[in-house]
Coordinates of C-alpha atoms in Angstrom, one line a residue:
X1 CA 77.4 110.4 120.2
X2 CA 75.7 111.9 123.2
X3 CA 73.0 114.5 122.5
X4 CA 70.7 116.3 125.0
X5 CA 68.4 119.4 124.9
X6 CA 67.2 121.2 128.0
X7 CA 64.6 123.8 127.7
X8 CA 64.1 126.3 130.6
X9 CA 61.0 128.5 130.6
X10 CA 60.5 131.9 132.2
X11 CA 59.6 130.2 135.6
X12 CA 63.0 128.4 135.5
X13 CA 61.2 125.1 135.0
X14 CA 63.3 122.6 133.0
X15 CA 62.4 119.8 130.7
X16 CA 65.0 117.4 129.2
X17 CA 64.9 115.8 125.7
X18 CA 67.3 112.9 125.1
X19 CA 67.4 109.5 123.7
X20 CA 65.3 107.9 126.5
X21 CA 61.8 108.3 127.9
X22 CA 59.7 110.0 129.2
X23 CA 60.5 112.6 126.5
X24 CA 62.3 110.7 123.8
X25 CA 64.1 112.9 121.3
X26 CA 63.4 111.6 117.8
X27 CA 64.8 114.6 115.9
X28 CA 65.6 118.3 116.1
X29 CA 65.7 120.7 113.1
X30 CA 66.9 124.2 112.9
X31 CA 70.2 123.9 114.8
X32 CA 72.7 123.6 112.0
X33 CA 71.2 126.1 109.4
X34 CA 72.4 129.6 108.7
X35 CA 69.7 131.5 106.8
X36 CA 70.2 134.9 105.2
X37 CA 68.4 137.2 102.8
X38 CA 70.4 139.0 100.2
X39 CA 68.9 142.4 99.3
X40 CA 69.5 144.1 96.0
X41 CA 68.2 146.9 93.8
X42 CA 67.5 146.5 90.1
X43 CA 67.6 149.6 87.8
X44 CA 66.7 150.1 84.2
X45 CA 69.0 148.5 81.7
X46 CA 71.1 146.9 84.5
X47 CA 72.5 143.4 84.5
X48 CA 71.4 141.6 87.6
X49 CA 71.1 143.8 90.7
X50 CA 73.2 146.1 92.8
X51 CA 74.0 144.5 96.1
X52 CA 72.6 146.4 99.2
X53 CA 73.2 144.0 102.1
X54 CA 72.5 140.7 103.7
X55 CA 70.1 140.2 106.7
X56 CA 70.2 137.2 109.0
X57 CA 66.9 135.5 109.4
X58 CA 65.3 134.3 112.7
X59 CA 65.9 130.7 113.7
X60 CA 63.0 128.1 113.9
X61 CA 63.9 125.1 116.0
X62 CA 61.6 122.1 115.8
X63 CA 61.8 119.4 118.5
X64 CA 60.1 116.1 117.6
X65 CA 59.8 113.2 120.1
X66 CA 57.5 110.7 121.8
X67 CA 56.0 110.2 125.3
X68 CA 55.5 106.7 126.6
X69 CA 55.3 106.7 130.4
X70 CA 52.7 108.4 132.6
X71 CA 51.3 109.9 129.5
X72 CA 48.6 112.2 131.1
X73 CA 51.0 113.9 133.5
X74 CA 53.9 114.2 131.0
X75 CA 51.6 115.6 128.4
X76 CA 50.5 118.3 130.8
X77 CA 54.1 118.9 131.7
X78 CA 54.9 119.7 128.0
X79 CA 52.0 122.1 127.8
X80 CA 53.0 123.7 131.1
X81 CA 56.7 124.0 130.2
X82 CA 55.9 125.8 126.9
X83 CA 53.2 128.4 127.3
X84 CA 52.6 130.2 124.1
X85 CA 54.2 133.6 123.6
X86 CA 56.6 133.0 126.5
X87 CA 60.4 133.3 126.5
X88 CA 62.8 130.6 127.4
X89 CA 66.4 129.3 127.0
X90 CA 67.4 126.2 125.1
X91 CA 70.6 124.5 126.2
X92 CA 72.2 122.2 123.7
X93 CA 74.7 119.5 124.7
X94 CA 76.5 117.2 122.2
X95 CA 79.7 115.4 123.5
X96 CA 81.9 118.3 124.6
X97 CA 79.9 121.0 122.8
X98 CA 77.7 123.3 124.9
X99 CA 75.6 126.1 123.6
X100 CA 72.4 128.1 124.5
X101 CA 69.9 130.2 122.7
X102 CA 66.9 132.2 123.7
X103 CA 63.5 131.4 122.2
X104 CA 59.8 132.3 121.9
X105 CA 57.3 129.5 122.0
X106 CA 55.3 129.3 118.7
X107 CA 53.4 126.0 119.1
X108 CA 53.1 122.7 120.9
X109 CA 51.4 119.8 119.1
X110 CA 50.8 116.4 120.7
X111 CA 49.2 113.4 118.8
X112 CA 47.1 111.3 121.2
X113 CA 47.0 108.3 118.9
X114 CA 49.0 105.1 119.5
X115 CA 51.0 103.8 122.5
X116 CA 53.7 106.4 122.1
X117 CA 52.3 109.9 121.9
X118 CA 54.1 111.9 119.2
X119 CA 54.9 115.6 119.9
X120 CA 56.3 118.5 118.1
X121 CA 57.4 121.8 119.6
X122 CA 58.1 124.8 117.5
X123 CA 60.4 127.5 119.0
X124 CA 61.3 130.8 117.3
X125 CA 64.7 132.5 118.0
X126 CA 64.4 136.2 117.0
X127 CA 68.2 136.4 117.6
X128 CA 69.4 133.4 115.6
X129 CA 72.9 133.2 117.2
X130 CA 73.9 130.6 119.8
X131 CA 76.2 131.6 122.7
X132 CA 78.5 130.0 125.3
X133 CA 76.7 128.9 128.5
X134 CA 78.7 131.3 130.7
X135 CA 80.2 134.7 130.3
X136 CA 84.0 135.3 130.1
X137 CA 85.2 138.0 132.5
X138 CA 88.4 140.1 131.9
X139 CA 89.5 142.1 134.9
X140 CA 91.7 144.9 133.5
X141 CA 92.7 146.3 136.9
X142 CA 92.5 144.2 140.0
X143 CA 93.8 144.2 143.6
X144 CA 96.2 141.7 145.0
X145 CA 96.1 141.0 148.7
X146 CA 99.3 141.7 150.7
X147 CA 98.5 140.1 154.0
X148 CA 98.1 136.6 155.2
X149 CA 97.4 134.9 158.5
X150 CA 98.8 134.8 161.1
X151 CA 98.6 138.5 160.7
X152 CA 101.3 140.7 162.3
X153 CA 101.1 144.5 161.9
X154 CA 104.5 146.2 162.7
X155 CA 104.2 149.0 165.2
X156 CA 104.3 152.6 163.7
X157 CA 104.6 151.3 160.1
X158 CA 101.4 149.4 159.4
X159 CA 101.0 147.1 156.5
X160 CA 99.7 147.2 152.9
X161 CA 96.4 145.5 152.6
X162 CA 96.5 145.3 148.9
X163 CA 98.4 146.4 145.7
X164 CA 96.6 147.4 142.5
X165 CA 97.8 145.6 139.4
X166 CA 98.4 148.3 136.9
X167 CA 97.6 146.3 133.7
X168 CA 95.4 148.5 131.7
X169 CA 95.0 146.3 128.6
X170 CA 93.2 143.0 127.8
X171 CA 92.8 141.0 124.6
X172 CA 89.7 139.1 123.3
X173 CA 90.3 136.5 120.5
X174 CA 87.1 136.2 118.4
X175 CA 87.5 133.2 116.1
X176 CA 84.0 133.4 114.7
X177 CA 82.7 135.6 111.8
X178 CA 80.3 137.4 114.1
X179 CA 80.8 140.8 115.7
X180 CA 79.3 140.7 119.2
X181 CA 79.0 143.2 122.1
X182 CA 80.2 143.2 125.7
X183 CA 79.4 144.6 129.2
X184 CA 82.0 147.1 130.4
X185 CA 81.9 148.1 134.1
X186 CA 83.9 151.1 135.3
X187 CA 84.4 151.5 139.1
X188 CA 86.0 154.5 140.7
X189 CA 88.1 154.2 143.9
X190 CA 88.5 158.0 144.0
X191 CA 87.9 160.9 141.6
X192 CA 87.9 159.9 137.9
X193 CA 87.2 162.3 135.0
X194 CA 85.9 161.0 131.7
X195 CA 86.6 157.2 131.6
X196 CA 87.2 155.6 128.2
X197 CA 87.9 152.3 126.4
X198 CA 90.0 152.1 123.3
X199 CA 90.5 149.2 120.8
X200 CA 94.2 149.2 120.0
X201 CA 93.7 147.1 116.9
X202 CA 90.8 149.0 115.2
X203 CA 91.6 152.5 116.7
X204 CA 88.0 152.8 117.9
X205 CA 87.2 154.5 121.2
X206 CA 84.3 154.9 123.5
X207 CA 84.5 157.8 125.9
X208 CA 82.1 159.0 128.6
X209 CA 82.0 162.7 129.7
X210 CA 81.4 162.1 133.3
X211 CA 83.2 162.7 136.6
X212 CA 83.0 159.7 139.0
X213 CA 83.6 159.8 142.8
X214 CA 84.7 156.9 145.0
X215 CA 82.3 154.0 144.8
X216 CA 80.5 155.2 141.6
X217 CA 80.0 152.7 138.7
X218 CA 79.4 153.1 135.0
X219 CA 78.0 150.1 133.2
X220 CA 78.1 150.0 129.4
X221 CA 76.2 147.5 127.3
X222 CA 77.3 147.4 123.7
X223 CA 75.1 144.4 122.7
X224 CA 73.5 144.5 119.3
X225 CA 70.0 145.1 120.5
X226 CA 70.7 146.7 123.9
X227 CA 73.2 149.5 123.7
X228 CA 73.0 151.5 126.9
X229 CA 75.1 153.4 129.4
X230 CA 74.1 153.4 133.1
X231 CA 75.5 155.5 135.9
X232 CA 75.1 154.3 139.5
X233 CA 76.2 156.9 142.1
X234 CA 77.3 155.4 145.4
X235 CA 75.4 158.1 147.3
X236 CA 71.9 156.9 146.1
X237 CA 72.5 153.6 144.3
X238 CA 69.8 154.7 141.8
X239 CA 70.5 153.9 138.2
X240 CA 70.6 156.8 135.7
X241 CA 70.7 156.6 131.9
X242 CA 73.6 158.6 130.6
X243 CA 73.6 157.7 126.9
X244 CA 73.7 161.4 126.1
X245 CA 77.1 161.7 127.9
X246 CA 78.9 159.5 125.3
X247 CA 81.5 161.8 123.7
X248 CA 80.8 162.7 120.0
X249 CA 82.6 160.3 117.7
X250 CA 82.6 157.5 120.2
X251 CA 81.3 154.0 119.4
X252 CA 79.6 151.2 121.3
X253 CA 82.7 148.9 120.8
X254 CA 82.1 145.5 119.3
X255 CA 84.4 142.5 119.5
X256 CA 85.5 142.1 115.9
X257 CA 86.8 138.9 114.2
X258 CA 90.3 138.2 115.2
X259 CA 92.4 139.8 118.0
X260 CA 90.8 142.7 119.9
X261 CA 93.1 144.5 122.4
X262 CA 91.4 147.0 124.7
X263 CA 92.9 149.7 126.9
X264 CA 91.1 151.7 129.4
X265 CA 92.0 155.3 130.3
X266 CA 90.6 158.6 131.8
X267 CA 91.4 162.3 131.4
X268 CA 92.4 162.3 135.0
X269 CA 92.5 159.8 137.8
X270 CA 93.1 156.7 135.7
X271 CA 95.0 155.1 138.7
X272 CA 91.6 155.4 140.6
X273 CA 89.8 153.4 137.9
X274 CA 88.9 149.7 137.7
X275 CA 87.6 148.2 134.5
X276 CA 86.0 144.8 133.9
X277 CA 84.8 143.4 130.6
X278 CA 82.2 140.6 130.3
X279 CA 81.2 138.9 127.1
X280 CA 79.9 135.6 125.5
X281 CA 81.1 134.3 122.2
X282 CA 78.3 134.1 119.6
X283 CA 78.0 131.3 116.9
X284 CA 76.1 131.2 113.6
X285 CA 74.9 127.7 114.3
X286 CA 75.6 124.4 116.0
X287 CA 78.1 122.5 113.8
X288 CA 78.6 118.9 113.6

């Protein structure tokens, strides 16, 4: 079984923990647990409690290992790679499994006794969920090129440089028990009025009351802790927050468990609209 952990700090400096020196990985805790707190309310004369809900606790990852070679420099490298209160990303590799998670540094402890210097690094993950290493991109409307080299342009007729694929739907299969968000990018090729995205399976819709001109973009983040709508006009390129333009009754769409089929639309000009969805799967823990 091959296991490796890479921690990348906010300066993009990386340090590798594996079953060999200089940073020998002895153990790592906090990867496989799922911790929750069940909240309830007890009333007079009741039996037990009334269930209110369950919250998911933050994740504490403890990396334990040993330094043997070039102790002074490698000890300083550990301290330098994990400055307190800083943010970093932990990458976990085990055989074909690849995951990542964002962390805050809580503590770095190094025992200077003995030939092998023992260390322990405590990392706190406020968002306890692991994710894929890379985003998945779904292009719901794309352009296919219609020319090739050697290029010949017929006199008086011209050629088509591209044809728009008219597929307005895309499906995301979520095999986990976690609902997660996405990034949706609308791009206008001409005038578009009130773009929207609709979940065919849940009948939920997100609609934005905005007229777009050629080159304009609207970027929608529906992530759990970063729900936001940004408008970028081609004339200025300056980002504008337009959360207030989300139509009443709309939702920041999530990717629910199971199949999620999305369809984009607009009140007028849907043929002038391109839509791209980006997302990363989330996981409750790293399983054996």
